[in-house]
mmCIF file of C-alpha atoms in Angstrom:
data_model
loop_
_atom_site.group_PDB
_atom_site.id
_atom_site.type_symbol
_atom_site.label_atom_id
_atom_site.label_comp_id
_atom_site.label_asym_id
_atom_site.label_seq_id
_atom_site.Cartn_x
_atom_site.Cartn_y
_atom_site.Cartn_z
ATOM 1 C CA SER W 1 -17.476 -0.522 -10.917
ATOM 2 C CA GLN W 2 -15.900 0.725 -7.730
ATOM 3 C CA THR W 3 -13.942 3.955 -7.594
ATOM 4 C CA ILE W 4 -12.165 5.820 -4.836
ATOM 5 C CA HIS W 5 -11.747 9.554 -4.774
ATOM 6 C CA GLN W 6 -9.212 11.364 -2.656
ATOM 7 C CA TRP W 7 -8.538 15.071 -2.543
ATOM 8 C CA PRO W 8 -6.736 17.371 -2.714
ATOM 9 C CA ALA W 9 -3.820 16.000 -4.734
ATOM 10 C CA THR W 10 -1.301 18.377 -3.158
ATOM 11 C CA LEU W 11 -1.443 20.606 -0.133
ATOM 12 C CA VAL W 12 0.981 23.056 1.418
ATOM 13 C CA GLN W 13 0.115 24.068 4.955
ATOM 14 C CA PRO W 14 1.883 26.122 7.635
ATOM 15 C CA VAL W 15 2.859 24.554 10.931
ATOM 16 C CA GLY W 16 0.039 24.836 13.442
ATOM 17 C CA SER W 17 -2.738 24.975 10.856
ATOM 18 C CA PRO W 18 -5.606 22.456 10.738
ATOM 19 C CA LEU W 19 -5.947 19.657 8.211
ATOM 20 C CA SER W 20 -8.847 17.851 6.611
ATOM 21 C CA LEU W 21 -8.372 15.235 3.908
ATOM 22 C CA GLU W 22 -11.382 13.476 2.464
ATOM 23 C CA CYS W 23 -11.804 10.132 0.787
ATOM 24 C CA THR W 24 -14.961 8.684 -0.728
ATOM 25 C CA VAL W 25 -15.684 5.324 -2.294
ATOM 26 C CA GLU W 26 -18.335 4.657 -4.927
ATOM 27 C CA GLY W 27 -19.855 1.468 -6.201
ATOM 28 C CA THR W 28 -19.644 -0.612 -3.046
ATOM 29 C CA SER W 29 -21.209 -0.697 0.390
ATOM 30 C CA ASN W 30 -19.716 -1.214 3.841
ATOM 31 C CA PRO W 31 -16.099 -1.164 2.670
ATOM 32 C CA ASN W 32 -13.173 -1.420 5.033
ATOM 33 C CA LEU W 33 -11.373 1.922 4.827
ATOM 34 C CA TYR W 34 -7.759 2.776 5.547
ATOM 35 C CA TRP W 35 -5.500 5.808 5.887
ATOM 36 C CA TYR W 36 -1.779 5.345 5.251
ATOM 37 C CA ARG W 37 1.198 7.673 5.265
ATOM 38 C CA GLN W 38 4.237 7.126 3.097
ATOM 39 C CA ALA W 39 7.493 8.993 3.653
ATOM 40 C CA ALA W 40 9.615 9.613 0.567
ATOM 41 C CA GLY W 41 11.213 6.398 -0.666
ATOM 42 C CA ARG W 42 9.686 4.329 2.110
ATOM 43 C CA GLY W 43 6.954 1.789 2.675
ATOM 44 C CA LEU W 44 3.423 2.428 3.861
ATOM 45 C CA GLN W 45 2.539 3.103 7.469
ATOM 46 C CA LEU W 46 -1.031 2.317 8.516
ATOM 47 C CA LEU W 47 -2.538 5.242 10.428
ATOM 48 C CA PHE W 48 -6.228 4.375 10.830
ATOM 49 C CA TYR W 49 -8.690 1.806 9.631
ATOM 50 C CA SER W 50 -12.431 1.479 9.846
ATOM 51 C CA VAL W 51 -14.763 -1.471 9.395
ATOM 52 C CA GLY W 52 -17.968 0.576 9.694
ATOM 53 C CA ILE W 53 -19.547 3.955 10.340
ATOM 54 C CA GLY W 54 -18.161 5.515 13.485
ATOM 55 C CA GLN W 55 -15.698 2.647 14.027
ATOM 56 C CA ILE W 56 -12.103 3.838 13.912
ATOM 57 C CA SER W 57 -8.965 1.996 14.978
ATOM 58 C CA SER W 58 -5.764 3.947 15.417
ATOM 59 C CA GLU W 59 -2.423 2.301 14.839
ATOM 60 C CA VAL W 60 0.016 5.085 15.596
ATOM 61 C CA PRO W 61 -0.264 7.611 18.459
ATOM 62 C CA GLN W 62 0.087 10.941 16.767
ATOM 63 C CA ASN W 63 -1.221 14.337 15.931
ATOM 64 C CA LEU W 64 -3.903 13.003 13.583
ATOM 65 C CA SER W 65 -7.447 11.716 13.914
ATOM 66 C CA ALA W 66 -9.902 10.037 11.572
ATOM 67 C CA SER W 67 -13.647 9.919 11.248
ATOM 68 C CA ARG W 68 -16.159 7.975 9.201
ATOM 69 C CA PRO W 69 -19.383 10.002 9.185
ATOM 70 C CA GLN W 70 -20.927 8.005 6.325
ATOM 71 C CA ASP W 71 -20.501 4.479 5.044
ATOM 72 C CA ARG W 72 -18.268 5.442 2.131
ATOM 73 C CA GLN W 73 -16.599 8.565 3.495
ATOM 74 C CA PHE W 74 -13.364 8.621 5.465
ATOM 75 C CA ILE W 75 -11.795 11.823 6.765
ATOM 76 C CA LEU W 76 -8.303 12.436 8.125
ATOM 77 C CA SER W 77 -7.902 15.482 10.336
ATOM 78 C CA SER W 78 -5.502 17.397 12.486
ATOM 79 C CA LYS W 79 -6.087 20.394 14.722
ATOM 80 C CA LYS W 80 -2.494 21.607 14.503
ATOM 81 C CA LEU W 81 -0.045 20.318 11.918
ATOM 82 C CA LEU W 82 3.571 19.556 12.766
ATOM 83 C CA LEU W 83 6.537 19.554 10.410
ATOM 84 C CA SER W 84 6.720 15.787 10.863
ATOM 85 C CA ASP W 85 3.213 15.405 9.408
ATOM 86 C CA SER W 86 4.578 16.023 5.913
ATOM 87 C CA GLY W 87 4.252 13.041 3.612
ATOM 88 C CA PHE W 88 2.164 11.235 1.065
ATOM 89 C CA TYR W 89 -1.251 10.299 2.475
ATOM 90 C CA LEU W 90 -3.121 7.465 0.877
ATOM 91 C CA CYS W 91 -6.673 6.296 1.376
ATOM 92 C CA ALA W 92 -7.616 2.725 0.510
ATOM 93 C CA TRP W 93 -10.613 0.432 0.627
ATOM 94 C CA SER W 94 -11.149 -3.294 0.622
ATOM 95 C CA GLY W 95 -14.325 -5.270 0.093
ATOM 96 C CA ILE W 96 -13.492 -8.147 2.385
ATOM 97 C CA GLU W 97 -11.219 -8.620 5.349
ATOM 98 C CA GLY W 98 -7.963 -10.066 4.125
ATOM 99 C CA GLY W 99 -8.650 -9.064 0.536
ATOM 100 C CA PRO W 100 -6.920 -6.717 -1.903
ATOM 101 C CA GLN W 101 -6.761 -3.042 -1.051
ATOM 102 C CA TYR W 102 -7.485 -0.372 -3.655
ATOM 103 C CA PHE W 103 -5.931 3.033 -3.298
ATOM 104 C CA GLY W 104 -6.853 6.590 -4.067
ATOM 105 C CA ALA W 105 -4.439 8.833 -5.926
ATOM 106 C CA GLY W 106 -3.056 10.223 -2.668
ATOM 107 C CA THR W 107 -2.404 13.666 -1.191
ATOM 108 C CA ARG W 108 1.096 15.076 -0.996
ATOM 109 C CA LEU W 109 1.183 17.205 2.143
ATOM 110 C CA SER W 110 3.994 19.628 2.826
ATOM 111 C CA VAL W 111 4.024 21.324 6.197
ATOM 112 C CA LEU W 112 6.265 24.391 6.229
ATOM 113 C CA GLY G 1 4.281 -7.714 15.747
ATOM 114 C CA GLN G 2 4.448 -9.571 12.495
ATOM 115 C CA GLN G 3 7.024 -8.258 10.047
ATOM 116 C CA VAL G 4 8.183 -9.030 6.561
ATOM 117 C CA MET G 5 11.653 -8.377 5.195
ATOM 118 C CA GLN G 6 11.901 -7.403 1.535
ATOM 119 C CA ILE G 7 15.132 -7.352 -0.464
ATOM 120 C CA PRO G 8 16.853 -5.804 -2.267
ATOM 121 C CA GLN G 9 15.992 -2.180 -1.618
ATOM 122 C CA TYR G 10 16.989 -1.219 -5.165
ATOM 123 C CA GLN G 11 17.755 -3.098 -8.343
ATOM 124 C CA HIS G 12 19.301 -1.463 -11.377
ATOM 125 C CA VAL G 13 18.871 -3.411 -14.602
ATOM 126 C CA GLN G 14 19.380 -2.858 -18.282
ATOM 127 C CA GLU G 15 16.179 -2.937 -20.250
ATOM 128 C CA GLY G 16 15.610 -6.535 -21.268
ATOM 129 C CA GLU G 17 17.272 -8.012 -18.180
ATOM 130 C CA ASP G 18 15.351 -9.849 -15.503
ATOM 131 C CA PHE G 19 14.352 -8.522 -12.077
ATOM 132 C CA THR G 20 13.544 -10.341 -8.846
ATOM 133 C CA THR G 21 12.420 -9.175 -5.432
ATOM 134 C CA TYR G 22 12.091 -11.373 -2.364
ATOM 135 C CA CYS G 23 10.011 -11.249 0.792
ATOM 136 C CA ASN G 24 10.754 -13.289 3.899
ATOM 137 C CA SER G 25 8.970 -13.816 7.166
ATOM 138 C CA SER G 26 9.999 -15.606 10.344
ATOM 139 C CA THR G 27 6.463 -16.893 10.784
ATOM 140 C CA THR G 28 4.144 -18.847 8.535
ATOM 141 C CA LEU G 29 1.951 -16.610 6.423
ATOM 142 C CA SER G 30 -1.691 -17.224 5.625
ATOM 143 C CA ASN G 31 -1.347 -15.275 2.405
ATOM 144 C CA ILE G 32 0.787 -12.622 0.740
ATOM 145 C CA GLN G 33 -0.074 -9.836 -1.641
ATOM 146 C CA TRP G 34 2.012 -7.915 -4.170
ATOM 147 C CA TYR G 35 1.566 -4.301 -5.220
ATOM 148 C CA LYS G 36 3.265 -2.013 -7.721
ATOM 149 C CA GLN G 37 3.721 1.714 -7.220
ATOM 150 C CA ARG G 38 4.801 3.778 -10.205
ATOM 151 C CA PRO G 39 6.921 6.884 -9.488
ATOM 152 C CA GLY G 40 4.627 9.563 -8.121
ATOM 153 C CA GLY G 41 1.662 7.203 -8.087
ATOM 154 C CA HIS G 42 -0.276 5.061 -5.679
ATOM 155 C CA PRO G 43 0.094 1.332 -4.954
ATOM 156 C CA VAL G 44 -1.816 -0.935 -7.331
ATOM 157 C CA PHE G 45 -2.782 -4.468 -6.353
ATOM 158 C CA LEU G 46 -1.150 -7.131 -8.513
ATOM 159 C CA ILE G 47 -1.926 -10.506 -6.965
ATOM 160 C CA GLN G 48 -2.632 -12.496 -3.825
ATOM 161 C CA LEU G 49 -1.050 -15.892 -3.085
ATOM 162 C CA VAL G 50 -2.585 -18.234 -0.528
ATOM 163 C CA LYS G 51 -1.428 -21.792 -1.225
ATOM 164 C CA SER G 52 1.856 -23.410 -0.282
ATOM 165 C CA GLY G 53 4.147 -23.609 -3.325
ATOM 166 C CA GLU G 54 1.754 -21.557 -5.427
ATOM 167 C CA VAL G 55 3.073 -20.079 -8.683
ATOM 168 C CA LYS G 56 1.066 -17.537 -10.642
ATOM 169 C CA LYS G 57 1.934 -15.708 -13.827
ATOM 170 C CA GLN G 58 0.794 -12.422 -15.271
ATOM 171 C CA LYS G 59 2.455 -12.009 -18.681
ATOM 172 C CA ARG G 60 6.158 -11.420 -17.848
ATOM 173 C CA LEU G 61 5.569 -11.432 -14.075
ATOM 174 C CA THR G 62 5.906 -14.658 -12.070
ATOM 175 C CA PHE G 63 4.843 -14.792 -8.433
ATOM 176 C CA GLN G 64 5.811 -17.622 -6.098
ATOM 177 C CA PHE G 65 4.803 -18.558 -2.572
ATOM 178 C CA GLY G 66 7.250 -20.796 -0.714
ATOM 179 C CA GLU G 67 6.456 -24.337 0.299
ATOM 180 C CA ALA G 68 6.675 -23.377 3.967
ATOM 181 C CA LYS G 69 4.646 -20.201 3.321
ATOM 182 C CA LYS G 70 7.385 -18.085 4.856
ATOM 183 C CA ASN G 71 8.704 -16.457 1.711
ATOM 184 C CA SER G 72 7.590 -15.165 -1.632
ATOM 185 C CA SER G 73 9.158 -13.752 -4.764
ATOM 186 C CA LEU G 74 8.243 -11.684 -7.779
ATOM 187 C CA HIS G 75 10.239 -12.215 -10.964
ATOM 188 C CA ILE G 76 9.967 -10.056 -14.058
ATOM 189 C CA THR G 77 11.346 -11.447 -17.293
ATOM 190 C CA ALA G 78 12.865 -9.094 -19.865
ATOM 191 C CA THR G 79 12.101 -5.824 -18.115
ATOM 192 C CA GLN G 80 10.595 -2.940 -20.023
ATOM 193 C CA THR G 81 10.446 0.754 -19.178
ATOM 194 C CA THR G 82 6.813 0.300 -18.174
ATOM 195 C CA ASP G 83 7.983 -1.961 -15.337
ATOM 196 C CA VAL G 84 9.741 0.907 -13.553
ATOM 197 C CA GLY G 85 8.439 1.507 -10.047
ATOM 198 C CA THR G 86 8.550 0.078 -6.558
ATOM 199 C CA TYR G 87 7.225 -3.395 -5.858
ATOM 200 C CA PHE G 88 5.841 -4.150 -2.415
ATOM 201 C CA CYS G 89 4.856 -7.349 -0.738
ATOM 202 C CA ALA G 90 2.269 -7.160 2.021
ATOM 203 C CA LEU G 91 0.587 -9.552 4.396
ATOM 204 C CA TYR G 92 -2.361 -9.407 6.746
ATOM 205 C CA ASN G 93 -1.807 -9.929 10.438
ATOM 206 C CA SER G 94 -4.358 -11.519 12.748
ATOM 207 C CA ASN G 95 -6.138 -8.167 13.151
ATOM 208 C CA TYR G 96 -6.666 -7.875 9.381
ATOM 209 C CA GLN G 97 -4.131 -5.068 9.140
ATOM 210 C CA LEU G 98 -1.914 -5.099 6.077
ATOM 211 C CA ILE G 99 1.782 -5.176 6.984
ATOM 212 C CA TRP G 100 3.985 -3.866 4.182
ATOM 213 C CA GLY G 101 7.492 -4.749 3.117
ATOM 214 C CA ALA G 102 9.902 -1.866 2.552
ATOM 215 C CA GLY G 103 9.647 -2.295 -1.229
ATOM 216 C CA THR G 104 12.125 -2.927 -4.028
ATOM 217 C CA LYS G 105 12.673 -0.125 -6.487
ATOM 218 C CA LEU G 106 13.212 -1.231 -10.068
ATOM 219 C CA ILE G 107 15.422 1.196 -11.959
ATOM 220 C CA ILE G 108 16.163 0.834 -15.663
ATOM 221 C CA LYS G 109 19.680 1.949 -16.541
ATOM 222 C CA PRO G 110 19.807 4.524 -19.349
#
């Protein structure tokens, strides 16, 4: 069966520090991969999505970037974190375009 | 871009009462999905509706897709404490990006 791993679960980082969040999917090949951010009590904001290795689409101009170095690995990065980058970051995958999305457990990022 | 309006933002119910959340769009939808997010957790896929007038049931949960495919609802009968969380509708736009409603938070009164 398919599983998605996302780590770390929580992260506290100072303003101006770098960020790297990793997500990996097991049990499937060529998944569509997504990074979302969720502010407290709010809906999900799509940040990046990828339909294949090296293919990244960005939805929101911001301080973040994403990479997909391997088929089932998706990385969210920042060179210098801002206070406004705090939030709940969720990675998700789907097997087909237009199909259900399955989420990792998420990373709660606090930038202080 | 395509948007979906979800109401209400919150619903407080006594355990055993029913709960309903609604999603509305100004444009015709090809499909709509529903997710549940428990407090502190991640969204979990519940169901996808694709046909006009479709009604699907999962135990005490009933999902409906409007005849015009512009609205959808999720109804929970006789809520239980395990139902607590936020329920989101979501739809794919033409670029296969999932557009999310704001969510309805189900709160069980003590």
